[in-house]
Coordinates of C-alpha atoms and ligand atoms in Angstrom, one line a residue:
M1 CA -67.6 -4.8 -2.0
T2 CA -68.0 -1.2 -2.9
P3 CA -69.2 -0.3 -6.5
L4 CA -65.7 1.0 -7.2
D5 CA -64.2 -2.4 -6.3
A6 CA -66.6 -4.1 -8.6
M7 CA -65.7 -1.8 -11.5
T8 CA -61.9 -2.0 -11.1
D9 CA -61.7 -5.6 -9.9
A10 CA -59.4 -4.2 -7.2
P11 CA -58.3 -7.0 -4.9
R12 CA -59.5 -6.6 -1.3
L13 CA -56.4 -6.3 0.8
P14 CA -56.6 -8.3 4.0
R15 CA -56.3 -6.3 7.1
A16 CA -56.0 -6.7 10.9
D17 CA -59.3 -6.6 12.8
W18 CA -58.2 -3.7 15.0
T19 CA -57.8 -1.4 12.0
R20 CA -61.5 -1.6 11.1
G21 CA -62.4 1.3 13.3
L22 CA -59.3 3.3 12.2
E23 CA -60.0 6.7 10.9
R24 CA -57.8 9.6 10.2
S25 CA -57.7 11.4 13.5
L26 CA -59.9 14.4 13.8
L27 CA -56.8 16.5 14.5
R28 CA -55.2 15.5 11.2
Q29 CA -58.5 16.1 9.3
L30 CA -58.5 19.6 10.7
V31 CA -55.0 20.4 9.4
D32 CA -56.4 21.5 6.0
I33 CA -59.0 23.8 7.5
V34 CA -56.7 25.5 10.0
A35 CA -53.8 25.9 7.5
R36 CA -55.8 28.2 5.1
P37 CA -53.9 31.3 4.1
G38 CA -54.5 34.3 6.3
V39 CA -55.9 32.3 9.2
L40 CA -54.4 33.0 12.7
S41 CA -54.0 29.5 14.2
F42 CA -54.2 28.8 17.9
A43 CA -54.6 25.2 16.8
G44 CA -51.4 23.3 16.3
G45 CA -49.3 22.2 19.3
L46 CA -46.2 23.5 17.6
P47 CA -43.2 25.1 19.2
A48 CA -42.2 28.5 18.0
A49 CA -40.1 27.9 14.9
E50 CA -38.3 31.2 15.1
L51 CA -36.7 30.0 18.3
F52 CA -35.2 26.8 17.0
P53 CA -31.5 26.9 17.7
A54 CA -30.7 26.0 14.1
A55 CA -27.2 27.7 13.9
A56 CA -25.9 26.2 17.1
Y57 CA -27.3 22.8 16.2
A58 CA -25.8 22.9 12.7
E59 CA -22.4 23.7 14.2
A60 CA -22.7 20.8 16.6
L61 CA -23.8 18.4 13.8
A62 CA -21.0 19.6 11.5
E63 CA -18.4 19.0 14.2
V64 CA -19.6 15.5 15.0
L65 CA -19.5 14.6 11.3
A66 CA -16.1 16.1 10.7
E67 CA -14.6 14.4 13.7
D68 CA -16.3 11.0 13.8
P69 CA -17.3 9.1 10.7
W70 CA -18.6 6.4 13.1
A71 CA -21.5 8.8 13.9
L72 CA -23.1 7.4 10.8
Q73 CA -22.8 3.8 11.8
Y74 CA -25.2 1.5 13.6
S75 CA -24.2 1.9 17.2
P76 CA -25.3 1.3 20.8
V77 CA -26.8 4.3 22.6
H78 CA -24.2 7.1 22.8
G79 CA -22.8 7.1 26.4
P80 CA -22.3 10.9 26.7
F81 CA -25.8 11.4 25.5
R82 CA -27.1 9.1 28.3
H83 CA -25.2 11.2 30.8
H84 CA -26.7 14.4 29.5
V85 CA -30.2 13.0 29.7
A86 CA -29.6 11.8 33.3
G87 CA -28.3 15.3 34.0
L88 CA -31.5 16.8 32.6
M89 CA -33.6 14.5 34.8
A90 CA -31.5 15.6 37.8
L91 CA -32.4 19.2 36.9
R92 CA -36.1 18.1 36.8
G93 CA -35.6 16.9 40.4
T94 CA -35.2 13.1 40.0
Q95 CA -32.3 10.7 39.8
V96 CA -31.7 8.0 37.2
E97 CA -28.7 5.9 36.3
P98 CA -27.6 6.8 32.8
E99 CA -27.4 3.1 31.9
S100 CA -31.1 2.6 32.9
L101 CA -32.4 5.0 30.2
V102 CA -34.0 3.7 27.0
V103 CA -33.4 6.3 24.2
T104 CA -36.4 6.5 21.9
T105 CA -37.4 8.1 18.6
G106 CA -39.5 10.8 20.2
A107 CA -41.7 10.5 23.3
Q108 CA -44.3 8.9 21.0
Q109 CA -42.2 5.8 20.6
A110 CA -41.7 5.6 24.4
L111 CA -45.5 5.4 24.7
Q112 CA -45.6 2.6 22.2
V113 CA -42.9 0.7 24.1
I114 CA -44.8 1.1 27.3
A115 CA -48.0 -0.1 25.6
S116 CA -46.3 -3.2 24.3
L117 CA -44.7 -3.9 27.6
L118 CA -47.6 -3.5 29.9
L119 CA -50.8 -4.0 28.1
N120 CA -52.4 -7.2 27.1
R121 CA -54.8 -7.3 24.1
G122 CA -58.2 -6.2 25.4
G123 CA -56.6 -5.1 28.7
Q124 CA -57.5 -1.9 30.6
V125 CA -55.9 1.5 30.6
M126 CA -56.8 4.3 33.0
L127 CA -56.8 7.9 31.6
E128 CA -58.7 11.1 31.5
P129 CA -61.6 11.5 29.1
A130 CA -60.0 14.3 27.2
I131 CA -56.3 13.4 26.6
Y132 CA -53.4 13.6 24.3
T133 CA -54.3 11.7 21.1
G134 CA -50.9 10.1 20.9
I135 CA -51.5 7.9 23.9
Q136 CA -54.8 6.8 22.4
Q137 CA -53.0 5.9 19.2
A138 CA -50.3 4.1 21.0
V139 CA -52.7 1.7 22.8
A140 CA -55.2 1.3 20.0
P141 CA -53.7 -1.8 18.3
L142 CA -54.2 -3.6 21.6
E143 CA -57.9 -2.7 21.6
P144 CA -57.9 -1.8 25.3
R145 CA -60.9 -1.0 27.5
L146 CA -60.5 2.6 28.5
L147 CA -61.3 3.4 32.1
T148 CA -61.7 7.1 32.4
V149 CA -61.2 9.4 35.4
P150 CA -62.2 13.0 35.4
S151 CA -59.9 15.9 35.9
D152 CA -60.4 19.4 37.3
L153 CA -58.9 22.4 35.7
R154 CA -57.1 23.6 38.8
T155 CA -55.5 20.5 40.3
G156 CA -55.6 17.8 37.7
I157 CA -56.8 14.2 37.7
D158 CA -59.3 13.2 40.3
V159 CA -57.3 11.0 42.6
D160 CA -60.3 10.1 44.7
A161 CA -61.8 8.6 41.6
V162 CA -58.6 6.7 40.8
E163 CA -58.6 5.3 44.3
A164 CA -62.3 4.4 44.1
H165 CA -61.7 2.3 41.0
L166 CA -58.7 0.6 42.5
A167 CA -60.5 -0.1 45.8
G168 CA -63.4 -1.4 43.8
G169 CA -61.1 -4.0 42.2
A170 CA -60.0 -2.4 38.9
R171 CA -56.5 -3.3 38.0
P172 CA -55.6 -1.3 34.8
A173 CA -52.3 -2.0 33.1
F174 CA -51.3 1.6 33.8
L175 CA -52.5 5.1 34.6
Y176 CA -51.4 7.7 32.1
V177 CA -50.7 11.1 33.4
I178 CA -49.2 14.4 32.2
P179 CA -48.4 16.2 35.5
D180 CA -47.1 19.4 33.9
G181 CA -48.4 21.4 31.0
H182 CA -51.2 18.8 30.4
N183 CA -52.1 18.3 26.7
P184 CA -54.9 19.4 26.1
L185 CA -56.1 20.6 29.5
G186 CA -53.2 23.0 30.4
V187 CA -53.5 21.9 34.0
R188 CA -50.8 21.1 36.6
L189 CA -51.2 18.2 39.0
S190 CA -51.1 19.5 42.6
L191 CA -48.3 18.3 44.9
E192 CA -50.8 16.6 47.2
K193 CA -52.3 14.7 44.3
R194 CA -48.8 13.7 43.1
R195 CA -48.0 12.3 46.6
R196 CA -51.3 10.4 46.7
L197 CA -50.8 8.9 43.2
A198 CA -47.4 7.7 44.3
D199 CA -48.9 6.1 47.4
L200 CA -51.7 4.5 45.3
A201 CA -49.1 3.1 42.9
R202 CA -47.3 1.4 45.7
R203 CA -50.4 0.3 47.5
F204 CA -52.1 -1.2 44.5
H205 CA -49.1 -2.1 42.3
L206 CA -50.3 0.4 39.7
P207 CA -47.7 1.4 37.0
L208 CA -47.8 5.2 36.3
V209 CA -46.9 6.5 32.9
E210 CA -45.6 10.0 33.4
D211 CA -45.5 11.9 30.1
D212 CA -43.4 14.9 30.6
P213 CA -42.5 16.7 27.4
Y214 CA -43.4 20.1 28.9
G215 CA -41.7 19.7 32.3
F216 CA -39.0 22.2 31.5
L217 CA -41.4 24.8 30.0
T218 CA -42.6 26.2 33.3
Y219 CA -43.6 29.8 33.7
G220 CA -44.8 30.1 37.3
A221 CA -48.4 30.9 38.3
P222 CA -50.2 33.2 35.8
D223 CA -50.9 35.8 38.5
G224 CA -47.3 36.8 39.2
G225 CA -46.1 34.0 41.5
P226 CA -42.5 33.0 41.4
A227 CA -41.3 32.1 37.9
T228 CA -39.8 28.8 39.0
D229 CA -42.2 26.9 41.1
S230 CA -41.7 23.4 39.6
L231 CA -43.2 20.4 41.5
P232 CA -41.4 17.1 41.7
P233 CA -42.2 14.6 38.9
L234 CA -43.9 11.5 39.9
H235 CA -40.7 9.7 39.1
A236 CA -39.1 11.3 42.1
L237 CA -41.9 10.1 44.4
A238 CA -42.2 6.4 43.2
P239 CA -39.4 5.5 40.9
E240 CA -40.2 1.8 41.2
W241 CA -43.7 2.3 39.7
V242 CA -43.2 5.2 37.3
F243 CA -42.4 5.0 33.6
Y244 CA -41.1 8.5 33.0
V245 CA -41.2 9.7 29.3
G246 CA -39.1 12.7 28.3
S247 CA -38.5 14.5 24.9
F248 CA -36.3 17.0 23.2
S249 CA -39.2 18.0 20.9
K250 CA -40.3 21.0 22.9
I251 CA -36.9 22.0 24.4
I252 CA -34.9 21.8 21.1
A253 CA -37.0 20.7 18.1
P254 CA -39.6 18.0 17.2
G255 CA -37.7 17.3 13.9
L256 CA -34.9 15.7 16.0
R257 CA -37.3 12.8 16.9
L258 CA -35.5 12.3 20.1
G259 CA -36.9 11.2 23.4
W260 CA -36.3 8.8 26.3
L261 CA -37.9 6.4 28.7
A262 CA -36.8 6.0 32.3
P263 CA -38.6 2.7 33.2
P264 CA -38.5 1.1 36.7
E265 CA -35.4 -0.9 37.0
A266 CA -37.2 -4.2 36.8
A267 CA -38.6 -3.4 33.4
R268 CA -35.5 -1.9 31.8
A269 CA -34.2 -4.9 29.9
R270 CA -37.5 -5.8 28.4
A271 CA -38.2 -2.1 27.4
A272 CA -34.9 -2.0 25.6
I273 CA -35.7 -5.2 23.6
I274 CA -39.1 -3.8 22.6
K275 CA -37.5 -0.5 21.6
E276 CA -35.1 -2.5 19.4
S277 CA -38.0 -4.3 17.7
L278 CA -39.6 -1.1 16.7
D279 CA -36.7 0.6 14.8
L280 CA -33.5 -1.0 15.9
E281 CA -32.1 2.2 17.3
T282 CA -32.7 5.9 17.5
S283 CA -30.4 8.0 15.2
G284 CA -26.9 7.8 16.7
L285 CA -26.0 10.9 14.7
T286 CA -28.8 12.9 16.3
Q287 CA -27.8 11.6 19.8
R288 CA -24.2 12.7 19.1
A289 CA -25.2 16.1 17.8
V290 CA -27.5 16.8 20.7
A291 CA -24.8 15.7 23.1
R292 CA -22.3 18.1 21.5
F293 CA -24.9 20.9 21.6
M294 CA -25.2 20.2 25.3
D295 CA -21.5 19.9 25.8
R296 CA -21.2 23.4 24.5
G297 CA -23.6 24.5 27.2
H298 CA -26.3 25.8 24.9
L299 CA -29.3 24.1 26.4
P300 CA -29.9 26.1 29.7
A301 CA -29.9 29.5 28.0
H302 CA -32.1 28.1 25.2
I303 CA -34.6 26.8 27.7
E304 CA -34.6 30.2 29.5
R305 CA -35.3 31.9 26.2
L306 CA -38.2 29.5 25.5
R307 CA -39.7 30.1 29.0
A308 CA -39.5 33.8 28.7
T309 CA -41.1 33.8 25.3
Y310 CA -43.9 31.4 26.1
R311 CA -44.6 33.0 29.5
D312 CA -45.2 36.3 27.7
R313 CA -47.5 34.6 25.2
R314 CA -49.4 32.7 27.9
D315 CA -49.9 35.9 29.9
R316 CA -51.2 37.7 26.9
M317 CA -53.6 35.0 26.0
L318 CA -55.0 34.7 29.6
A319 CA -55.4 38.5 29.8
A320 CA -57.2 38.6 26.5
L321 CA -59.5 35.7 27.5
E322 CA -60.4 37.6 30.7
R323 CA -61.2 40.7 28.7
H324 CA -63.2 39.2 25.8
F325 CA -64.6 35.8 26.6
P326 CA -68.2 35.4 27.9
P327 CA -68.4 35.1 31.7
E328 CA -69.9 31.6 31.5
A329 CA -66.7 30.3 29.9
R330 CA -64.1 28.6 32.1
W331 CA -60.5 27.9 31.2
S332 CA -57.3 26.5 32.7
R333 CA -54.5 28.9 33.8
P334 CA -51.4 26.9 32.8
H335 CA -48.1 27.0 34.7
A336 CA -46.4 25.1 32.0
G337 CA -46.6 23.8 28.4
M338 CA -48.4 25.4 25.5
F339 CA -52.1 25.0 26.0
V340 CA -55.2 26.6 27.4
W341 CA -58.4 24.5 27.6
I342 CA -61.7 26.3 27.5
E343 CA -65.1 24.9 28.6
L344 CA -68.1 26.7 27.2
P345 CA -71.7 26.0 28.2
R346 CA -72.9 22.5 27.2
G347 CA -74.7 22.6 23.9
V348 CA -72.2 24.8 22.2
D349 CA -70.7 22.7 19.4
T350 CA -67.1 23.8 18.9
L351 CA -66.6 21.5 15.9
A352 CA -69.4 23.0 14.0
L353 CA -68.3 26.5 14.9
L354 CA -64.7 25.9 13.7
E355 CA -66.0 26.6 10.1
V356 CA -67.5 29.8 11.3
A357 CA -64.3 30.9 13.2
V358 CA -62.2 30.2 10.2
A359 CA -64.4 31.6 7.5
R360 CA -65.7 34.7 9.3
E361 CA -62.9 35.5 11.8
A362 CA -59.9 33.8 10.3
I363 CA -59.1 32.2 13.6
A364 CA -58.4 28.4 14.1
Y365 CA -58.5 26.3 17.3
V366 CA -58.8 22.6 18.0
P367 CA -62.3 21.5 19.0
G368 CA -62.4 19.5 22.3
Q369 CA -63.9 16.5 20.6
A370 CA -60.5 15.9 18.9
F371 CA -59.1 14.7 22.3
A372 CA -62.2 12.9 23.6
V373 CA -61.7 9.2 24.5
R374 CA -64.3 7.0 22.8
G375 CA -67.8 7.4 24.3
H376 CA -67.0 10.8 25.9
D377 CA -68.2 14.2 25.0
A378 CA -66.0 17.3 24.9
A379 CA -68.0 19.0 22.1
H380 CA -68.4 22.2 24.2
C381 CA -64.7 22.5 24.8
L382 CA -61.7 23.8 22.8
R383 CA -57.9 23.9 23.0
L384 CA -55.9 26.9 22.3
S385 CA -52.1 26.9 21.9
F386 CA -50.2 30.1 22.7
S387 CA -46.7 28.9 21.8
N388 CA -46.6 29.5 18.1
C389 CA -48.3 32.8 17.4
Q390 CA -46.8 36.2 17.3
P391 CA -47.4 38.0 20.6
D392 CA -48.9 41.1 19.1
R393 CA -51.6 39.1 17.3
I394 CA -52.9 37.3 20.4
E395 CA -55.1 40.0 21.8
D396 CA -57.0 40.7 18.6
G397 CA -57.2 36.9 17.8
I398 CA -58.9 36.2 21.1
R399 CA -61.2 39.1 20.6
R400 CA -62.3 37.8 17.2
L401 CA -62.6 34.3 18.5
A402 CA -64.8 35.4 21.4
R403 CA -67.3 36.8 18.8
V404 CA -67.8 33.3 17.5
F405 CA -69.0 32.1 20.9
S406 CA -70.9 35.1 22.1
Ligands
PMP1 N1 -46.8 13.5 24.8 C1 -47.4 14.6 24.8 C2 -48.3 15.0 25.9 C3 -47.3 15.5 23.7 O1 -48.0 16.7 23.7 C4 -46.5 15.2 22.6 C5 -46.3 16.0 21.4 N2 -47.3 16.9 21.1 C6 -45.8 13.9 22.7 C7 -46.0 13.1 23.8 C8 -45.0 13.5 21.6 O2 -43.7 14.0 21.6 P1 -42.5 13.6 20.6 O3 -42.4 14.6 19.6 O4 -41.3 13.6 21.5 O5 -42.8 12.2 20.1

């Protein structure tokens, strides 16, 4: 009992064992620091709010409500919405039956569904040592053992290491990968590695979780290669082993809370039941409004606008890093997504230096340690986001940030 409990006689609430280690994520704790007034933030993984298609979406929503009062009822997944999502996946280069899709409340819920479906309590998950915190949170209640595989900043996850683990007898419940626009590493998985992962999945019966919220936000190589050089998703290479996760958060808006899961056919029915256990259904109103928005043909032009805007911001950030960052720093050169990952010499403590960056230079970023899987060290790394800052402030922001690390 703490002294406070003793004084107030507060009852001790029982709680599940797994919550004992639960802390507010480092990322959330940083929100207060990085949101100080006047601070230029490269921290949040936020889409550019000025590009939200609010007017077109409002129109679609108003039409749906005016025409169809059933839009507010409990209802099965909206058929036309399924077809639109299958159409998006076709554009992404892979085929799904509309009926096989599980519509979810954001990609995050799809990750939860997958964790419930594939992972036993105390089971094993294979992932990279610095990885999107949402997957760590999705598996945490099942107290998994985390088997980590390194990644390199040019070609992505180390497939030799994946193979070595599998050949050595490891049988993780799944391998989690973000092939395009990796969060936080900003790396793209090479085609050769995609093919090899698909082969390994088949050979070792290894489910692959392909998290693809940034798959449409592709900009081409930073050094002036073709602007559309998308690689096939893993789903196209091994559909019977891939749990593909998609999202409207980055191509329309995160406030919609709309995503989907394309599971292997054999897992579809169970995935749908688990989804239902979490929140019954994903807003039918939102599904209908998005379907109407897509019927009107708004999405392709909107995605083009996002790509042009983010491509420009990426190019400015990479050019500024080249000019101002110390030569011993290394960083990813993203083809897609919103993030650049920077590795400084070991010994630099980016968490401690965040206070300095904010107080002295009015710049915020996310320290690498916020993404580190338990037991791993990313203290000398940081993640910068280029999506949500005004282009004319990027150069000066990076110049000021460089002073913190020089
Ligand atoms: N996966 C990754 C890699 C992400 O970066 C994010 C959002 N930052 C999500 C999933 C969650 O997306 P959603 O808003 O669709 O839940």
